[in-house]
Amino acid sequence: MNLNETSLKIATTPIIAMASGKGGAGKTGMTLNLATLLTQQGLKVLVFDGDMGLGNVDVQLGMTPNKDLGHVIAGQATLEEVISKSERGFWVIPGRSGHEQLPFLTALEQRDILKELRNVAGAFDVVLIDVAAGVGKEVLTFVEYADRTLLVTTPDPSSITDAYAVAKLLKVRYNKSTCEILVNNAGSEAEGRMTYEKIKTAAEKFLQIDLPLVGIVPHDRQYAAAVKMQKVASQAFPNCDAVRALTTIAKKIAPKREKQAA
């Protein structure tokens, strides 16, 4: 991909981290569906697979890229050179699947890649980082670097606890409080609200920060079926309840575009 063909908007292109304290919250599915819906809004979207060990965004999209983040880490390609366009219409920086022989990123290597990401971001309207689950330093560095973070949780008590841990560590270590809560797989609107209130209350009491609610995605059999089929639900079942909720969320997080001069 030749980014020189596009005028750069480095300072204004938002980078949004999609994070979760615990695996199984549905974070990658949320990322791909939001990327699809933002693309359908006419936005140019880049998805960065930030799982340094088990990147699988390309697998879920059925992509077979020639190069991925592992080649960038090894100095065999630039970040720009590994960007591929998916059939969904958005662009992808594939994670480092199949590079088990490479060590995890050093802090310096990770910072260098993030600086390079900020440079290529200007060719897009929005960048989504699919961050690995957990609260390790490697994970938190991606979240700390982003302009905003959608913290994905489910009503499961351990998912709530781990999501709160991410918000806590970001506040304590980096003095950053830009997380917004996305409740996934809620059995009802009431359960989704209750889940959010647990995190919100704890954050206000112990961290003195406000964690806004960006949206609640209900449990949906069609959405679950799409995940099992390795399909993006927003295309496979565009009218299901979960996709309707995600459509509202996509509109909330979409960057405002300046009106064209007459």
C-alpha positions as a Python dict, from the first residue, in 0.01 Angstrom:
ca = {
    (1, 'M'): (0, 0, 0),
    (2, 'N'): (136, 343, -97),
    (3, 'L'): (40, 588, 174),
    (4, 'N'): (198, 877, -13),
    (5, 'E'): (-107, 884, -237),
    (6, 'T'): (-323, 1000, 53),
    (7, 'S'): (-297, 1331, 234),
    (8, 'L'): (-186, 1266, 591),
    (9, 'K'): (-399, 1352, 894),
    (10, 'I'): (-153, 1233, 1157),
    (11, 'A'): (-261, 1475, 1427),
    (12, 'T'): (-633, 1411, 1386),
    (13, 'T'): (-667, 1041, 1307),
    (14, 'P'): (-796, 874, 1626),
    (15, 'I'): (-635, 551, 1743),
    (16, 'I'): (-879, 340, 1945),
    (17, 'A'): (-763, 42, 2150),
    (18, 'M'): (-1002, -249, 2191),
    (19, 'A'): (-906, -415, 2520),
    (20, 'S'): (-1032, -665, 2774),
    (21, 'G'): (-885, -789, 3097),
    (22, 'K'): (-989, -1148, 3028),
    (23, 'G'): (-993, -1363, 2717),
    (24, 'G'): (-1331, -1472, 2588),
    (25, 'A'): (-1498, -1131, 2619),
    (26, 'G'): (-1544, -1115, 2242),
    (27, 'K'): (-1301, -830, 2185),
    (28, 'T'): (-1171, -938, 1844),
    (29, 'G'): (-1526, -994, 1716),
    (30, 'M'): (-1623, -648, 1841),
    (31, 'T'): (-1320, -501, 1663),
    (32, 'L'): (-1396, -662, 1327),
    (33, 'N'): (-1764, -580, 1339),
    (34, 'L'): (-1700, -217, 1431),
    (35, 'A'): (-1440, -194, 1154),
    (36, 'T'): (-1697, -328, 906),
    (37, 'L'): (-1969, -91, 1024),
    (38, 'L'): (-1736, 211, 1022),
    (39, 'T'): (-1633, 119, 667),
    (40, 'Q'): (-1999, 104, 569),
    (41, 'Q'): (-2025, 463, 696),
    (42, 'G'): (-1772, 560, 430),
    (43, 'L'): (-1472, 577, 661),
    (44, 'K'): (-1128, 443, 574),
    (45, 'V'): (-1046, 205, 860),
    (46, 'L'): (-722, 35, 965),
    (47, 'V'): (-722, -261, 1206),
    (48, 'F'): (-393, -330, 1384),
    (49, 'D'): (-368, -681, 1531),
    (50, 'G'): (-185, -603, 1853),
    (51, 'D'): (-166, -957, 1988),
    (52, 'M'): (210, -1007, 1978),
    (53, 'G'): (196, -1383, 2028),
    (54, 'L'): (-128, -1520, 1887),
    (55, 'G'): (-255, -1269, 1634),
    (56, 'N'): (-561, -1408, 1457),
    (57, 'V'): (-741, -1117, 1291),
    (58, 'D'): (-624, -1233, 948),
    (59, 'V'): (-743, -1588, 1023),
    (60, 'Q'): (-1090, -1471, 1121),
    (61, 'L'): (-1108, -1268, 801),
    (62, 'G'): (-985, -1555, 585),
    (63, 'M'): (-678, -1357, 479),
    (64, 'T'): (-341, -1509, 386),
    (65, 'P'): (-100, -1213, 390),
    (66, 'N'): (253, -1256, 258),
    (67, 'K'): (394, -1045, 541),
    (68, 'D'): (281, -964, 892),
    (69, 'L'): (397, -789, 1207),
    (70, 'G'): (657, -1058, 1262),
    (71, 'H'): (840, -940, 949),
    (72, 'V'): (837, -583, 1084),
    (73, 'I'): (982, -696, 1417),
    (74, 'A'): (1250, -892, 1233),
    (75, 'G'): (1341, -586, 1025),
    (76, 'Q'): (1227, -753, 703),
    (77, 'A'): (949, -505, 623),
    (78, 'T'): (811, -169, 724),
    (79, 'L'): (470, -133, 885),
    (80, 'E'): (337, 23, 567),
    (81, 'E'): (451, -276, 362),
    (82, 'V'): (247, -528, 564),
    (83, 'I'): (-86, -344, 534),
    (84, 'S'): (-341, -554, 343),
    (85, 'K'): (-697, -480, 241),
    (86, 'S'): (-964, -725, 359),
    (87, 'E'): (-1268, -832, 163),
    (88, 'R'): (-1474, -636, 418),
    (89, 'G'): (-1329, -313, 278),
    (90, 'F'): (-1108, -213, 569),
    (91, 'W'): (-731, -246, 595),
    (92, 'V'): (-538, -477, 826),
    (93, 'I'): (-192, -496, 982),
    (94, 'P'): (-176, -872, 1054),
    (95, 'G'): (-39, -997, 1384),
    (96, 'R'): (263, -1219, 1418),
    (97, 'S'): (109, -1567, 1383),
    (98, 'G'): (360, -1837, 1299),
    (99, 'H'): (659, -1648, 1439),
    (100, 'E'): (703, -1845, 1761),
    (101, 'Q'): (1080, -1833, 1719),
    (102, 'L'): (1082, -1457, 1766),
    (103, 'P'): (1097, -1317, 2119),
    (104, 'F'): (827, -1082, 2238),
    (105, 'L'): (883, -717, 2165),
    (106, 'T'): (1118, -520, 2384),
    (107, 'A'): (975, -196, 2516),
    (108, 'L'): (1189, -3, 2266),
    (109, 'E'): (1076, -216, 1970),
    (110, 'Q'): (714, -174, 2071),
    (111, 'R'): (753, 202, 2102),
    (112, 'D'): (916, 218, 1759),
    (113, 'I'): (626, 27, 1603),
    (114, 'L'): (374, 250, 1775),
    (115, 'K'): (550, 559, 1644),
    (116, 'E'): (541, 408, 1296),
    (117, 'L'): (171, 330, 1345),
    (118, 'R'): (106, 696, 1427),
    (119, 'N'): (276, 791, 1101),
    (120, 'V'): (75, 553, 881),
    (121, 'A'): (-247, 637, 1068),
    (122, 'G'): (-269, 964, 882),
    (123, 'A'): (-377, 784, 565),
    (124, 'F'): (-691, 659, 743),
    (125, 'D'): (-995, 804, 916),
    (126, 'V'): (-972, 579, 1222),
    (127, 'V'): (-740, 307, 1354),
    (128, 'L'): (-859, 19, 1576),
    (129, 'I'): (-599, -178, 1775),
    (130, 'D'): (-712, -528, 1871),
    (131, 'V'): (-508, -560, 2190),
    (132, 'A'): (-426, -897, 2347),
    (133, 'A'): (-630, -984, 2655),
    (134, 'G'): (-468, -940, 2993),
    (135, 'V'): (-294, -677, 3203),
    (136, 'G'): (71, -733, 3109),
    (137, 'K'): (302, -441, 3037),
    (138, 'E'): (307, -524, 2665),
    (139, 'V'): (-74, -503, 2656),
    (140, 'L'): (-98, -186, 2863),
    (141, 'T'): (156, -7, 2645),
    (142, 'F'): (-78, -36, 2347),
    (143, 'V'): (-371, 87, 2554),
    (144, 'E'): (-169, 371, 2705),
    (145, 'Y'): (-64, 483, 2356),
    (146, 'A'): (-417, 496, 2215),
    (147, 'D'): (-629, 809, 2212),
    (148, 'R'): (-922, 623, 2364),
    (149, 'T'): (-994, 270, 2483),
    (150, 'L'): (-1306, 58, 2454),
    (151, 'L'): (-1284, -184, 2743),
    (152, 'V'): (-1486, -494, 2655),
    (153, 'T'): (-1641, -695, 2937),
    (154, 'T'): (-1918, -948, 2984),
    (155, 'P'): (-2150, -1001, 3284),
    (156, 'D'): (-1920, -1282, 3399),
    (157, 'P'): (-1778, -1179, 3741),
    (158, 'S'): (-1419, -1262, 3645),
    (159, 'S'): (-1452, -1057, 3326),
    (160, 'I'): (-1577, -759, 3528),
    (161, 'T'): (-1291, -794, 3777),
    (162, 'D'): (-1028, -815, 3506),
    (163, 'A'): (-1173, -523, 3310),
    (164, 'Y'): (-1156, -313, 3626),
    (165, 'A'): (-793, -424, 3669),
    (166, 'V'): (-706, -278, 3327),
    (167, 'A'): (-866, 55, 3417),
    (168, 'K'): (-690, 53, 3755),
    (169, 'L'): (-343, -17, 3616),
    (170, 'L'): (-383, 248, 3348),
    (171, 'K'): (-472, 501, 3614),
    (172, 'V'): (-206, 399, 3868),
    (173, 'R'): (85, 341, 3630),
    (174, 'Y'): (15, 592, 3354),
    (175, 'N'): (-235, 835, 3510),
    (176, 'K'): (-460, 765, 3214),
    (177, 'S'): (-838, 746, 3242),
    (178, 'T'): (-965, 728, 2884),
    (179, 'C'): (-1146, 394, 2909),
    (180, 'E'): (-1506, 353, 2798),
    (181, 'I'): (-1702, 40, 2883),
    (182, 'L'): (-1853, -187, 2619),
    (183, 'V'): (-2064, -463, 2773),
    (184, 'N'): (-2086, -768, 2549),
    (185, 'N'): (-2308, -1076, 2561),
    (186, 'A'): (-2559, -927, 2804),
    (187, 'G'): (-2860, -1146, 2875),
    (188, 'S'): (-3078, -835, 2891),
    (189, 'E'): (-3052, -458, 2896),
    (190, 'A'): (-3090, -472, 3274),
    (191, 'E'): (-2803, -720, 3309),
    (192, 'G'): (-2588, -504, 3085),
    (193, 'R'): (-2660, -195, 3294),
    (194, 'M'): (-2591, -385, 3615),
    (195, 'T'): (-2257, -504, 3475),
    (196, 'Y'): (-2161, -150, 3381),
    (197, 'E'): (-2266, -8, 3718),
    (198, 'K'): (-2040, -252, 3902),
    (199, 'I'): (-1733, -129, 3715),
    (200, 'K'): (-1841, 235, 3720),
    (201, 'T'): (-1906, 233, 4096),
    (202, 'A'): (-1574, 68, 4177),
    (203, 'A'): (-1384, 310, 3952),
    (204, 'E'): (-1549, 613, 4111),
    (205, 'K'): (-1492, 488, 4465),
    (206, 'F'): (-1136, 360, 4444),
    (207, 'L'): (-985, 537, 4143),
    (208, 'Q'): (-1182, 864, 4139),
    (209, 'I'): (-1238, 830, 3763),
    (210, 'D'): (-1546, 815, 3544),
    (211, 'L'): (-1577, 528, 3299),
    (212, 'P'): (-1847, 616, 3043),
    (213, 'L'): (-2068, 349, 2890),
    (214, 'V'): (-2025, 331, 2513),
    (215, 'G'): (-2286, 59, 2466),
    (216, 'I'): (-2439, -278, 2553),
    (217, 'V'): (-2437, -565, 2304),
    (218, 'P'): (-2697, -833, 2384),
    (219, 'H'): (-2646, -1208, 2371),
    (220, 'D'): (-2756, -1307, 2023),
    (221, 'R'): (-2772, -1658, 1875),
    (222, 'Q'): (-2710, -1531, 1524),
    (223, 'Y'): (-2406, -1336, 1636),
    (224, 'A'): (-2274, -1645, 1815),
    (225, 'A'): (-2337, -1852, 1501),
    (226, 'A'): (-2136, -1604, 1293),
    (227, 'V'): (-1843, -1632, 1534),
    (228, 'K'): (-1846, -2013, 1505),
    (229, 'M'): (-1854, -1983, 1125),
    (230, 'Q'): (-1561, -1735, 1139),
    (231, 'K'): (-1777, -1472, 974),
    (232, 'V'): (-1832, -1108, 1060),
    (233, 'A'): (-2186, -1087, 1198),
    (234, 'S'): (-2245, -738, 1062),
    (235, 'Q'): (-2231, -890, 713),
    (236, 'A'): (-2364, -1240, 780),
    (237, 'F'): (-2661, -1128, 993),
    (238, 'P'): (-2687, -748, 950),
    (239, 'N'): (-3030, -726, 1113),
    (240, 'C'): (-2963, -925, 1429),
    (241, 'D'): (-2994, -757, 1768),
    (242, 'A'): (-2621, -759, 1841),
    (243, 'V'): (-2536, -591, 1511),
    (244, 'R'): (-2802, -326, 1566),
    (245, 'A'): (-2640, -245, 1900),
    (246, 'L'): (-2295, -236, 1740),
    (247, 'T'): (-2424, -5, 1468),
    (248, 'T'): (-2520, 247, 1736),
    (249, 'I'): (-2176, 210, 1898),
    (250, 'A'): (-2001, 256, 1563),
    (251, 'K'): (-2185, 584, 1513),
    (252, 'K'): (-2075, 699, 1859),
    (253, 'I'): (-1706, 629, 1801),
    (254, 'A'): (-1687, 744, 1439),
    (255, 'P'): (-1464, 1050, 1404),
    (256, 'K'): (-1642, 1361, 1289),
    (257, 'R'): (-1540, 1454, 938),
    (258, 'E'): (-1501, 1815, 837),
    (259, 'K'): (-1751, 1936, 583),
    (260, 'Q'): (-1612, 1986, 236),
    (261, 'A'): (-1586, 2347, 128),
    (262, 'A'): (-1838, 2444, -140),
}
